Amino acid sequence: MSQDLYTVLGVARDADGDAIKKAYRRLARQLHPDVNPDPETQERFKEVSRAYEVLSDPQKRAAYDRGGDPFGGAGGFGGQGAGFSFTDIMDAFFGGAQGGAAAGRGPRPRTRRGQDALIRLEVDLSEAAFGATRELKVDTAVTCETCHGDGAAPGSRPVPCETCHGAGEVAHVQRSFLGEIRTLRPCAACRGFGSIIPEPCRECSGDGRVRSRRTLSIKIPAGVDTGTRVQLSEQGEVGPGGGPAGDLYVEIHVADHPTFRRHGNDLQCTVSIPMTAAALGTTLELPTLEADVVSGDGADTDLETSFDLEVRPGTQSGTEQVLRGRGVPGLRGTGRGDLVVTILVETPTRLDGRQEELLAELAALRGEEAPDGNVKATQKSVFGRLRDAFNAH
Ligand code: ZN
């Protein structure tokens, strides 16, 4: 334990009280047992806390600067003796030197990890498919800047609880026919913390955190779908006592698209063509989903905004054409889905005289003036099922 205390906290020798407090807060957030329970980190947390105990107290700090041993025998320091000993509390935290009959768990820490937060974000289909960066307003608890998270008004410190003497627990003795039963209960005076904040920070009422609205920039990876959660680590709620923040999860909700419907990584759209085009064949120019990206940002990209779809002569209504690789990219860069184009053939309505004449002539040429209903297998099966249903009775 001969390491220089200023080095332990990573501050300059002329650092002021505020800088020391800040440095300690930052380290405590990294090293706190709630975050890093391994023994080596806990040992370091103790060292850092001991250094803070000395350097945050002007008297102890002055004595240390004069070359005194801050952890030496009793009375080595200032002579006031009865002051609040942070080290004792720390030892109690980690079960270091805790005596007593029934070994309790010691005071509960005021500093705890914050909760995760979840917010929903609606994105366009093209943003979900190709990724995007969005600004996001988030409302979470952040560390109170007035007290740097410890909840004590500036210039004041927590003091040990007089009821439990910092243990956070009180022994409760009951007499019964079995004899004396001793149980440890959380101290009611300090609610188990072992210390009391005599002068709570006014900004946060002693909680060490305040609510704040901020704007975050979030990168949406290509290929997300409704229900995908994007994790932003340590952007959730800061914990009580300025504890480390939880994570923020952004749950994606993909808005409906006017043209494309999504099935997994495949896209589907429907186009209508006139009966004549279906019979004669044609080439259609269709928009791609990429067209949304281009019109959205106005960014100069060489994305394909449209493509040609060949409709073969004699195409039937309901025909599906599968265009490989024109769907949504996979979330982990695993290829792209397909685009399925369903073609609907429109029968002309409101024919004028000339048109009707031409169609009648065409029908005559094809011998289709009096077609007999060509019952298809699918329709037959419907009738078949009906007949079966009747016969069953
Ligand atoms: Zn505060």
mmCIF file of C-alpha atoms and ligand atoms in Angstrom:
data_model
loop_
_atom_site.group_PDB
_atom_site.id
_atom_site.type_symbol
_atom_site.label_atom_id
_atom_site.label_comp_id
_atom_site.label_asym_id
_atom_site.label_seq_id
_atom_site.Cartn_x
_atom_site.Cartn_y
_atom_site.Cartn_z
ATOM 1 C CA MET A 1 0.000 0.000 0.000
ATOM 2 C CA SER A 2 2.873 2.340 -0.719
ATOM 3 C CA GLN A 3 1.402 3.592 -3.976
ATOM 4 C CA ASP A 4 0.961 7.338 -4.235
ATOM 5 C CA LEU A 5 -2.657 8.230 -3.524
ATOM 6 C CA TYR A 6 -2.773 10.871 -6.242
ATOM 7 C CA THR A 7 -1.582 8.272 -8.742
ATOM 8 C CA VAL A 8 -4.208 5.817 -7.514
ATOM 9 C CA LEU A 9 -6.950 8.343 -8.291
ATOM 10 C CA GLY A 10 -5.182 9.567 -11.419
ATOM 11 C CA VAL A 11 -5.243 13.243 -10.385
ATOM 12 C CA ALA A 12 -2.579 15.945 -10.193
ATOM 13 C CA ARG A 13 -1.112 16.840 -6.778
ATOM 14 C CA ASP A 14 -2.741 20.257 -6.952
ATOM 15 C CA ALA A 15 -6.158 18.901 -7.992
ATOM 16 C CA ASP A 16 -9.012 20.649 -6.218
ATOM 17 C CA GLY A 17 -11.712 18.870 -4.246
ATOM 18 C CA ASP A 18 -14.078 18.862 -7.180
ATOM 19 C CA ALA A 19 -11.565 17.221 -9.517
ATOM 20 C CA ILE A 20 -10.827 14.561 -6.890
ATOM 21 C CA LYS A 21 -14.503 13.847 -6.429
ATOM 22 C CA LYS A 22 -14.997 13.579 -10.186
ATOM 23 C CA ALA A 23 -12.034 11.244 -10.601
ATOM 24 C CA TYR A 24 -13.313 9.033 -7.816
ATOM 25 C CA ARG A 25 -16.832 8.929 -9.257
ATOM 26 C CA ARG A 26 -15.494 7.920 -12.645
ATOM 27 C CA LEU A 27 -13.335 5.127 -11.217
ATOM 28 C CA ALA A 28 -16.054 3.943 -8.863
ATOM 29 C CA ARG A 29 -18.401 3.542 -11.788
ATOM 30 C CA GLN A 30 -15.873 1.314 -13.562
ATOM 31 C CA LEU A 31 -14.755 -0.657 -10.569
ATOM 32 C CA HIS A 32 -17.921 -0.986 -8.560
ATOM 33 C CA PRO A 33 -18.655 -4.588 -7.483
ATOM 34 C CA ASP A 34 -22.046 -4.391 -9.171
ATOM 35 C CA VAL A 35 -20.201 -3.956 -12.438
ATOM 36 C CA ASN A 36 -17.030 -5.977 -11.919
ATOM 37 C CA PRO A 37 -17.362 -8.503 -9.140
ATOM 38 C CA ASP A 38 -13.980 -10.167 -9.686
ATOM 39 C CA PRO A 39 -11.638 -9.982 -6.637
ATOM 40 C CA GLU A 40 -8.876 -8.062 -8.425
ATOM 41 C CA THR A 41 -11.253 -5.256 -9.402
ATOM 42 C CA GLN A 42 -12.712 -5.186 -5.893
ATOM 43 C CA GLU A 43 -9.225 -4.846 -4.467
ATOM 44 C CA ARG A 44 -8.600 -1.924 -6.757
ATOM 45 C CA PHE A 45 -11.941 -0.394 -5.838
ATOM 46 C CA LYS A 46 -10.892 -0.551 -2.184
ATOM 47 C CA GLU A 47 -7.575 1.129 -2.958
ATOM 48 C CA VAL A 48 -9.280 3.839 -4.925
ATOM 49 C CA SER A 49 -11.835 4.355 -2.126
ATOM 50 C CA ARG A 50 -9.080 4.569 0.496
ATOM 51 C CA ALA A 51 -7.233 7.136 -1.587
ATOM 52 C CA TYR A 52 -10.439 9.110 -1.922
ATOM 53 C CA GLU A 53 -11.106 8.898 1.792
ATOM 54 C CA VAL A 54 -7.814 10.665 2.474
ATOM 55 C CA LEU A 55 -7.682 13.115 -0.403
ATOM 56 C CA SER A 56 -11.300 14.235 -0.047
ATOM 57 C CA ASP A 57 -10.722 15.258 3.567
ATOM 58 C CA PRO A 58 -8.698 18.518 3.700
ATOM 59 C CA GLN A 59 -7.134 17.631 7.084
ATOM 60 C CA LYS A 60 -6.134 14.110 6.127
ATOM 61 C CA ARG A 61 -4.919 15.314 2.778
ATOM 62 C CA ALA A 62 -2.713 17.973 4.364
ATOM 63 C CA ALA A 63 -1.277 15.378 6.730
ATOM 64 C CA TYR A 64 -0.619 13.035 3.848
ATOM 65 C CA ASP A 65 1.065 15.788 1.867
ATOM 66 C CA ARG A 66 3.342 16.406 4.855
ATOM 67 C CA GLY A 67 4.412 12.770 4.622
ATOM 68 C CA GLY A 68 2.183 11.170 7.229
ATOM 69 C CA ASP A 69 0.904 7.625 6.973
ATOM 70 C CA PRO A 70 -2.815 7.919 6.375
ATOM 71 C CA PHE A 71 -3.514 4.316 7.319
ATOM 72 C CA GLY A 72 -1.164 4.120 10.254
ATOM 73 C CA GLY A 73 -2.113 3.551 13.863
ATOM 74 C CA ALA A 74 -4.937 5.340 15.566
ATOM 75 C CA GLY A 75 -4.396 8.995 16.242
ATOM 76 C CA GLY A 76 -1.766 9.335 13.552
ATOM 77 C CA PHE A 77 -4.049 11.707 11.819
ATOM 78 C CA GLY A 78 -5.306 15.017 13.003
ATOM 79 C CA GLY A 79 -6.228 13.606 16.393
ATOM 80 C CA GLN A 80 -9.936 14.060 15.868
ATOM 81 C CA GLY A 81 -10.347 10.315 15.978
ATOM 82 C CA ALA A 82 -14.057 9.913 15.847
ATOM 83 C CA GLY A 83 -14.446 10.956 12.206
ATOM 84 C CA PHE A 84 -16.339 8.977 9.686
ATOM 85 C CA SER A 85 -14.138 6.207 8.349
ATOM 86 C CA PHE A 86 -14.852 5.320 4.821
ATOM 87 C CA THR A 87 -12.488 2.354 5.034
ATOM 88 C CA ASP A 88 -14.547 0.746 7.758
ATOM 89 C CA ILE A 89 -17.601 1.037 5.614
ATOM 90 C CA MET A 90 -15.734 -0.429 2.664
ATOM 91 C CA ASP A 91 -14.546 -3.376 4.701
ATOM 92 C CA ALA A 92 -18.083 -3.921 5.816
ATOM 93 C CA PHE A 93 -19.217 -3.882 2.168
ATOM 94 C CA PHE A 94 -16.874 -6.639 1.205
ATOM 95 C CA GLY A 95 -17.007 -8.644 4.374
ATOM 96 C CA GLY A 96 -13.385 -7.725 5.110
ATOM 97 C CA ALA A 97 -13.110 -7.334 8.846
ATOM 98 C CA GLN A 98 -16.629 -7.779 9.946
ATOM 99 C CA GLY A 99 -16.953 -9.178 13.413
ATOM 100 C CA GLY A 100 -20.040 -9.848 15.406
ATOM 101 C CA ALA A 101 -22.095 -12.905 16.117
ATOM 102 C CA ALA A 102 -24.312 -13.481 13.113
ATOM 103 C CA ALA A 103 -22.348 -12.414 10.048
ATOM 104 C CA GLY A 104 -24.603 -10.012 8.256
ATOM 105 C CA ARG A 105 -24.273 -8.687 4.798
ATOM 106 C CA GLY A 106 -23.307 -5.208 5.888
ATOM 107 C CA PRO A 107 -24.815 -1.998 4.653
ATOM 108 C CA ARG A 108 -26.301 -2.022 1.211
ATOM 109 C CA PRO A 109 -24.508 0.204 -1.261
ATOM 110 C CA ARG A 110 -26.100 3.494 -2.188
ATOM 111 C CA THR A 111 -24.641 3.109 -5.625
ATOM 112 C CA ARG A 112 -26.362 0.614 -7.878
ATOM 113 C CA ARG A 113 -26.484 -0.085 -11.581
ATOM 114 C CA GLY A 114 -29.328 1.675 -13.368
ATOM 115 C CA GLN A 115 -32.126 -0.002 -15.236
ATOM 116 C CA ASP A 116 -32.224 -0.747 -18.912
ATOM 117 C CA ALA A 117 -34.553 1.444 -20.932
ATOM 118 C CA LEU A 118 -36.648 0.571 -23.958
ATOM 119 C CA ILE A 119 -37.992 2.905 -26.576
ATOM 120 C CA ARG A 120 -39.786 2.290 -29.856
ATOM 121 C CA LEU A 121 -38.662 3.778 -33.127
ATOM 122 C CA GLU A 122 -40.694 3.773 -36.306
ATOM 123 C CA VAL A 123 -38.622 3.587 -39.490
ATOM 124 C CA ASP A 124 -39.434 3.427 -43.189
ATOM 125 C CA LEU A 125 -39.044 0.162 -45.040
ATOM 126 C CA SER A 126 -36.078 1.516 -46.990
ATOM 127 C CA GLU A 127 -34.350 2.608 -43.741
ATOM 128 C CA ALA A 128 -34.919 -0.859 -42.308
ATOM 129 C CA ALA A 129 -33.604 -2.497 -45.458
ATOM 130 C CA PHE A 130 -30.527 -0.414 -46.136
ATOM 131 C CA GLY A 131 -29.766 1.044 -42.699
ATOM 132 C CA ALA A 132 -29.868 4.653 -41.580
ATOM 133 C CA THR A 133 -28.726 7.061 -38.914
ATOM 134 C CA ARG A 134 -31.506 8.666 -36.906
ATOM 135 C CA GLU A 135 -31.631 11.297 -34.211
ATOM 136 C CA LEU A 136 -33.526 10.160 -31.197
ATOM 137 C CA LYS A 137 -34.896 12.070 -28.197
ATOM 138 C CA VAL A 138 -34.353 10.052 -25.027
ATOM 139 C CA ASP A 139 -35.634 10.782 -21.578
ATOM 140 C CA THR A 140 -33.580 9.005 -18.907
ATOM 141 C CA ALA A 141 -32.029 9.539 -15.510
ATOM 142 C CA VAL A 142 -28.515 10.994 -15.670
ATOM 143 C CA THR A 143 -25.951 11.679 -12.950
ATOM 144 C CA CYS A 144 -26.736 14.830 -10.975
ATOM 145 C CA GLU A 145 -24.044 17.356 -11.786
ATOM 146 C CA THR A 146 -24.507 19.278 -8.557
ATOM 147 C CA CYS A 147 -23.508 16.403 -6.260
ATOM 148 C CA HIS A 148 -21.782 14.194 -8.853
ATOM 149 C CA GLY A 149 -24.107 11.398 -7.889
ATOM 150 C CA ASP A 150 -23.479 10.936 -4.187
ATOM 151 C CA GLY A 151 -26.649 12.746 -3.188
ATOM 152 C CA ALA A 152 -24.981 14.978 -0.575
ATOM 153 C CA ALA A 153 -25.280 18.729 -0.960
ATOM 154 C CA PRO A 154 -21.991 20.328 -2.060
ATOM 155 C CA GLY A 155 -19.712 20.740 0.938
ATOM 156 C CA SER A 156 -21.455 18.039 2.961
ATOM 157 C CA ARG A 157 -20.821 14.308 3.253
ATOM 158 C CA PRO A 158 -22.796 11.296 4.346
ATOM 159 C CA VAL A 159 -22.368 10.533 8.039
ATOM 160 C CA PRO A 160 -22.481 7.099 9.678
ATOM 161 C CA CYS A 161 -25.865 6.116 10.972
ATOM 162 C CA GLU A 162 -25.965 6.450 14.759
ATOM 163 C CA THR A 163 -28.511 3.708 15.189
ATOM 164 C CA CYS A 164 -26.534 0.910 13.499
ATOM 165 C CA HIS A 165 -23.077 2.526 13.691
ATOM 166 C CA GLY A 166 -22.618 2.133 9.965
ATOM 167 C CA ALA A 167 -23.435 -1.563 9.820
ATOM 168 C CA GLY A 168 -26.705 -1.052 8.024
ATOM 169 C CA GLU A 169 -28.205 -3.757 10.202
ATOM 170 C CA VAL A 170 -29.389 -4.025 13.772
ATOM 171 C CA ALA A 171 -29.503 -7.134 15.883
ATOM 172 C CA HIS A 172 -32.922 -8.094 17.030
ATOM 173 C CA VAL A 173 -33.199 -10.336 20.061
ATOM 174 C CA GLN A 174 -36.250 -12.385 20.812
ATOM 175 C CA ARG A 175 -36.766 -14.628 23.775
ATOM 176 C CA SER A 176 -38.595 -17.816 23.128
ATOM 177 C CA PHE A 177 -38.904 -21.216 24.758
ATOM 178 C CA LEU A 178 -35.922 -22.285 22.614
ATOM 179 C CA GLY A 179 -33.814 -19.572 24.133
ATOM 180 C CA GLU A 180 -32.582 -16.306 22.687
ATOM 181 C CA ILE A 181 -32.962 -15.839 18.977
ATOM 182 C CA ARG A 182 -30.779 -13.187 17.383
ATOM 183 C CA THR A 183 -31.611 -11.940 13.935
ATOM 184 C CA LEU A 184 -30.142 -9.118 11.896
ATOM 185 C CA ARG A 185 -32.558 -6.724 10.313
ATOM 186 C CA PRO A 186 -31.911 -3.774 8.004
ATOM 187 C CA CYS A 187 -31.567 -0.624 10.066
ATOM 188 C CA ALA A 188 -34.749 1.413 9.829
ATOM 189 C CA ALA A 189 -33.029 4.724 10.541
ATOM 190 C CA CYS A 190 -30.753 4.587 7.494
ATOM 191 C CA ARG A 191 -32.822 2.108 5.471
ATOM 192 C CA GLY A 192 -29.868 -0.270 5.512
ATOM 193 C CA PHE A 193 -27.364 2.093 3.928
ATOM 194 C CA GLY A 194 -25.293 2.439 7.112
ATOM 195 C CA SER A 195 -24.989 6.137 6.506
ATOM 196 C CA ILE A 196 -27.286 9.108 6.467
ATOM 197 C CA ILE A 197 -27.144 12.073 4.157
ATOM 198 C CA PRO A 198 -27.752 14.955 6.577
ATOM 199 C CA GLU A 199 -28.015 17.537 3.831
ATOM 200 C CA PRO A 200 -29.415 16.012 0.647
ATOM 201 C CA CYS A 201 -28.523 17.637 -2.644
ATOM 202 C CA ARG A 202 -31.352 19.994 -3.577
ATOM 203 C CA GLU A 203 -31.036 19.326 -7.260
ATOM 204 C CA CYS A 204 -31.779 15.599 -7.034
ATOM 205 C CA SER A 205 -33.271 15.328 -3.503
ATOM 206 C CA GLY A 206 -30.394 13.031 -2.591
ATOM 207 C CA ASP A 207 -31.023 10.437 -5.305
ATOM 208 C CA GLY A 208 -27.815 11.338 -7.123
ATOM 209 C CA ARG A 209 -29.534 11.526 -10.483
ATOM 210 C CA VAL A 210 -31.933 13.743 -12.335
ATOM 211 C CA ARG A 211 -34.141 13.210 -15.362
ATOM 212 C CA SER A 212 -32.857 14.638 -18.552
ATOM 213 C CA ARG A 213 -33.860 14.746 -22.174
ATOM 214 C CA ARG A 214 -31.089 14.401 -24.686
ATOM 215 C CA THR A 215 -30.659 13.664 -28.335
ATOM 216 C CA LEU A 216 -28.852 10.522 -29.352
ATOM 217 C CA SER A 217 -27.705 9.537 -32.769
ATOM 218 C CA ILE A 218 -28.527 5.909 -33.487
ATOM 219 C CA LYS A 219 -27.189 3.779 -36.304
ATOM 220 C CA ILE A 220 -29.822 1.403 -37.629
ATOM 221 C CA PRO A 221 -28.117 -1.593 -39.249
ATOM 222 C CA ALA A 222 -29.303 -2.762 -42.661
ATOM 223 C CA GLY A 223 -31.808 -5.600 -42.562
ATOM 224 C CA VAL A 224 -33.640 -4.858 -39.297
ATOM 225 C CA ASP A 225 -37.300 -5.788 -39.045
ATOM 226 C CA THR A 226 -40.191 -5.010 -36.736
ATOM 227 C CA GLY A 227 -39.235 -6.296 -33.298
ATOM 228 C CA THR A 228 -35.473 -6.043 -33.808
ATOM 229 C CA ARG A 229 -33.833 -4.411 -30.791
ATOM 230 C CA VAL A 230 -30.763 -2.253 -31.236
ATOM 231 C CA GLN A 231 -28.685 -2.092 -28.054
ATOM 232 C CA LEU A 232 -26.922 1.102 -27.010
ATOM 233 C CA SER A 233 -24.783 0.154 -24.036
ATOM 234 C CA GLU A 234 -24.790 2.439 -20.994
ATOM 235 C CA GLN A 235 -27.326 4.817 -22.523
ATOM 236 C CA GLY A 236 -30.141 3.672 -20.228
ATOM 237 C CA GLU A 237 -31.007 4.907 -16.751
ATOM 238 C CA VAL A 238 -28.180 5.979 -14.468
ATOM 239 C CA GLY A 239 -28.455 4.080 -11.182
ATOM 240 C CA PRO A 240 -29.193 5.464 -7.726
ATOM 241 C CA GLY A 241 -26.175 7.148 -6.161
ATOM 242 C CA GLY A 242 -24.756 7.856 -9.594
ATOM 243 C CA GLY A 243 -24.359 4.153 -10.348
ATOM 244 C CA PRO A 244 -23.423 2.958 -13.824
ATOM 245 C CA ALA A 245 -26.121 3.373 -16.444
ATOM 246 C CA GLY A 246 -28.118 0.458 -17.794
ATOM 247 C CA ASP A 247 -28.435 -0.145 -21.503
ATOM 248 C CA LEU A 248 -30.852 1.479 -23.883
ATOM 249 C CA TYR A 249 -32.762 -0.766 -26.263
ATOM 250 C CA VAL A 250 -34.362 0.710 -29.333
ATOM 251 C CA GLU A 251 -37.141 -1.496 -30.636
ATOM 252 C CA ILE A 252 -37.632 -1.096 -34.353
ATOM 253 C CA HIS A 253 -41.079 -0.831 -35.864
ATOM 254 C CA VAL A 254 -41.160 -0.807 -39.667
ATOM 255 C CA ALA A 255 -43.925 1.312 -41.186
ATOM 256 C CA ASP A 256 -46.106 -0.068 -43.979
ATOM 257 C CA HIS A 257 -44.912 0.785 -47.474
ATOM 258 C CA PRO A 258 -47.313 1.962 -50.179
ATOM 259 C CA THR A 259 -45.820 -0.378 -52.790
ATOM 260 C CA PHE A 260 -43.865 -3.173 -51.186
ATOM 261 C CA ARG A 261 -44.908 -5.733 -48.619
ATOM 262 C CA ARG A 262 -42.230 -7.564 -46.704
ATOM 263 C CA HIS A 263 -42.114 -11.289 -45.912
ATOM 264 C CA GLY A 264 -38.872 -11.934 -44.059
ATOM 265 C CA ASN A 265 -36.177 -10.766 -46.443
ATOM 266 C CA ASP A 266 -38.408 -11.034 -49.501
ATOM 267 C CA LEU A 267 -40.453 -8.198 -50.918
ATOM 268 C CA GLN A 268 -43.716 -8.493 -52.799
ATOM 269 C CA CYS A 269 -45.551 -6.016 -54.996
ATOM 270 C CA THR A 270 -48.493 -6.192 -57.372
ATOM 271 C CA VAL A 271 -48.721 -4.539 -60.795
ATOM 272 C CA SER A 272 -51.781 -4.280 -63.026
ATOM 273 C CA ILE A 273 -51.477 -4.383 -66.792
ATOM 274 C CA PRO A 274 -54.162 -4.122 -69.484
ATOM 275 C CA MET A 275 -55.449 -7.302 -71.094
ATOM 276 C CA THR A 276 -53.902 -6.318 -74.427
ATOM 277 C CA ALA A 277 -50.430 -5.878 -72.903
ATOM 278 C CA ALA A 278 -50.757 -9.256 -71.189
ATOM 279 C CA ALA A 279 -51.660 -10.866 -74.513
ATOM 280 C CA LEU A 280 -49.050 -9.096 -76.626
ATOM 281 C CA GLY A 281 -46.237 -8.884 -74.055
ATOM 282 C CA THR A 282 -44.572 -5.688 -72.883
ATOM 283 C CA THR A 283 -41.747 -4.197 -70.828
ATOM 284 C CA LEU A 284 -42.632 -2.447 -67.586
ATOM 285 C CA GLU A 285 -40.449 0.040 -65.749
ATOM 286 C CA LEU A 286 -40.866 -0.570 -62.005
ATOM 287 C CA PRO A 287 -39.458 1.428 -59.064
ATOM 288 C CA THR A 288 -36.970 -0.237 -56.710
ATOM 289 C CA LEU A 289 -37.006 0.144 -52.920
ATOM 290 C CA GLU A 290 -33.690 1.980 -53.341
ATOM 291 C CA ALA A 291 -35.638 4.782 -55.028
ATOM 292 C CA ASP A 292 -36.905 5.753 -51.533
ATOM 293 C CA VAL A 293 -33.355 6.221 -50.266
ATOM 294 C CA VAL A 294 -32.468 8.499 -53.132
ATOM 295 C CA SER A 295 -35.618 10.609 -52.866
ATOM 296 C CA GLY A 296 -35.351 10.624 -49.060
ATOM 297 C CA ASP A 297 -31.868 12.070 -48.474
ATOM 298 C CA GLY A 298 -31.165 13.501 -51.890
ATOM 299 C CA ALA A 299 -27.762 11.916 -51.420
ATOM 300 C CA ASP A 300 -25.801 11.321 -54.566
ATOM 301 C CA THR A 301 -25.744 7.598 -54.896
ATOM 302 C CA ASP A 302 -25.478 5.286 -57.816
ATOM 303 C CA LEU A 303 -28.381 3.240 -56.572
ATOM 304 C CA GLU A 304 -30.699 1.782 -59.128
ATOM 305 C CA THR A 305 -34.020 3.578 -58.814
ATOM 306 C CA SER A 306 -35.911 1.487 -61.357
ATOM 307 C CA PHE A 307 -35.626 -1.718 -63.341
ATOM 308 C CA ASP A 308 -37.251 -3.269 -66.414
ATOM 309 C CA LEU A 309 -39.637 -6.183 -66.012
ATOM 310 C CA GLU A 310 -40.252 -8.266 -69.119
ATOM 311 C CA VAL A 311 -43.865 -9.414 -69.408
ATOM 312 C CA ARG A 312 -44.032 -12.328 -71.834
ATOM 313 C CA PRO A 313 -46.835 -12.479 -74.431
ATOM 314 C CA GLY A 314 -49.743 -14.495 -73.052
ATOM 315 C CA THR A 315 -49.121 -13.685 -69.391
ATOM 316 C CA GLN A 316 -52.003 -14.805 -67.146
ATOM 317 C CA SER A 317 -53.466 -12.797 -64.280
ATOM 318 C CA GLY A 318 -51.884 -13.877 -61.004
ATOM 319 C CA THR A 319 -48.552 -14.776 -62.571
ATOM 320 C CA GLU A 320 -45.659 -14.281 -60.185
ATOM 321 C CA GLN A 321 -42.229 -13.280 -61.367
ATOM 322 C CA VAL A 322 -39.357 -13.777 -58.941
ATOM 323 C CA LEU A 323 -36.474 -11.328 -59.223
ATOM 324 C CA ARG A 324 -33.505 -12.743 -57.354
ATOM 325 C CA GLY A 325 -31.590 -10.415 -55.022
ATOM 326 C CA ARG A 326 -33.990 -7.461 -55.237
ATOM 327 C CA GLY A 327 -35.364 -7.960 -51.725
ATOM 328 C CA VAL A 328 -34.125 -6.856 -48.308
ATOM 329 C CA PRO A 329 -30.465 -7.446 -47.313
ATOM 330 C CA GLY A 330 -29.911 -9.950 -44.492
ATOM 331 C CA LEU A 331 -29.289 -8.427 -41.052
ATOM 332 C CA ARG A 332 -25.800 -9.913 -40.797
ATOM 333 C CA GLY A 333 -24.857 -9.177 -44.390
ATOM 334 C CA THR A 334 -26.044 -12.580 -45.494
ATOM 335 C CA GLY A 335 -27.195 -11.997 -49.062
ATOM 336 C CA ARG A 336 -30.431 -10.400 -50.156
ATOM 337 C CA GLY A 337 -33.960 -11.682 -50.432
ATOM 338 C CA ASP A 338 -36.009 -11.747 -53.625
ATOM 339 C CA LEU A 339 -38.659 -9.487 -55.079
ATOM 340 C CA VAL A 340 -41.864 -11.237 -56.113
ATOM 341 C CA VAL A 341 -43.935 -9.289 -58.621
ATOM 342 C CA THR A 342 -47.543 -10.440 -58.953
ATOM 343 C CA ILE A 343 -49.114 -9.445 -62.266
ATOM 344 C CA LEU A 344 -52.839 -8.724 -62.414
ATOM 345 C CA VAL A 345 -54.501 -8.534 -65.819
ATOM 346 C CA GLU A 346 -57.227 -5.923 -66.088
ATOM 347 C CA THR A 347 -60.267 -6.660 -68.203
ATOM 348 C CA PRO A 348 -61.294 -3.518 -70.117
ATOM 349 C CA THR A 349 -64.545 -1.867 -69.084
ATOM 350 C CA ARG A 350 -66.670 0.892 -70.682
ATOM 351 C CA LEU A 351 -65.903 -0.096 -74.251
ATOM 352 C CA ASP A 352 -66.951 2.363 -76.946
ATOM 353 C CA GLY A 353 -68.581 1.153 -80.166
ATOM 354 C CA ARG A 354 -65.412 0.715 -82.148
ATOM 355 C CA GLN A 355 -63.600 -1.130 -79.351
ATOM 356 C CA GLU A 356 -66.508 -3.497 -78.859
ATOM 357 C CA GLU A 357 -66.564 -4.169 -82.586
ATOM 358 C CA LEU A 358 -62.856 -4.998 -82.625
ATOM 359 C CA LEU A 359 -63.101 -7.306 -79.635
ATOM 360 C CA ALA A 360 -66.131 -9.082 -81.125
ATOM 361 C CA GLU A 361 -64.164 -9.532 -84.319
ATOM 362 C CA LEU A 362 -61.221 -10.938 -82.352
ATOM 363 C CA ALA A 363 -63.556 -13.312 -80.522
ATOM 364 C CA ALA A 364 -65.005 -14.478 -83.831
ATOM 365 C CA LEU A 365 -61.519 -15.005 -85.277
ATOM 366 C CA ARG A 366 -60.586 -17.121 -82.231
ATOM 367 C CA GLY A 367 -63.891 -18.990 -82.229
ATOM 368 C CA GLU A 368 -64.617 -17.661 -78.734
ATOM 369 C CA GLU A 369 -68.134 -16.238 -79.272
ATOM 370 C CA ALA A 370 -69.806 -18.922 -77.174
ATOM 371 C CA PRO A 371 -67.175 -20.372 -74.808
ATOM 372 C CA ASP A 372 -68.187 -23.274 -72.635
ATOM 373 C CA GLY A 373 -67.139 -22.805 -69.025
ATOM 374 C CA ASN A 374 -63.797 -24.492 -68.701
ATOM 375 C CA VAL A 375 -64.058 -25.767 -65.135
ATOM 376 C CA LYS A 376 -60.649 -25.848 -63.507
ATOM 377 C CA ALA A 377 -59.392 -28.452 -61.095
ATOM 378 C CA THR A 378 -59.432 -26.044 -58.184
ATOM 379 C CA GLN A 379 -63.083 -25.191 -58.745
ATOM 380 C CA LYS A 380 -63.934 -28.864 -59.196
ATOM 381 C CA SER A 381 -62.460 -29.616 -55.837
ATOM 382 C CA VAL A 382 -64.655 -26.976 -54.229
ATOM 383 C CA PHE A 383 -67.734 -28.688 -55.718
ATOM 384 C CA GLY A 384 -66.257 -32.026 -54.785
ATOM 385 C CA ARG A 385 -65.979 -30.994 -51.179
ATOM 386 C CA LEU A 386 -69.585 -29.760 -51.199
ATOM 387 C CA ARG A 387 -70.786 -33.066 -52.682
ATOM 388 C CA ASP A 388 -68.811 -35.022 -50.133
ATOM 389 C CA ALA A 389 -70.381 -32.931 -47.415
ATOM 390 C CA PHE A 390 -73.893 -33.733 -48.710
ATOM 391 C CA ASN A 391 -73.142 -37.440 -49.109
ATOM 392 C CA ALA A 392 -71.918 -37.686 -45.585
ATOM 393 C CA HIS A 393 -75.489 -37.218 -44.285
HETATM 394 ZN ZN ZN B 1 -27.597 15.938 -6.634
#
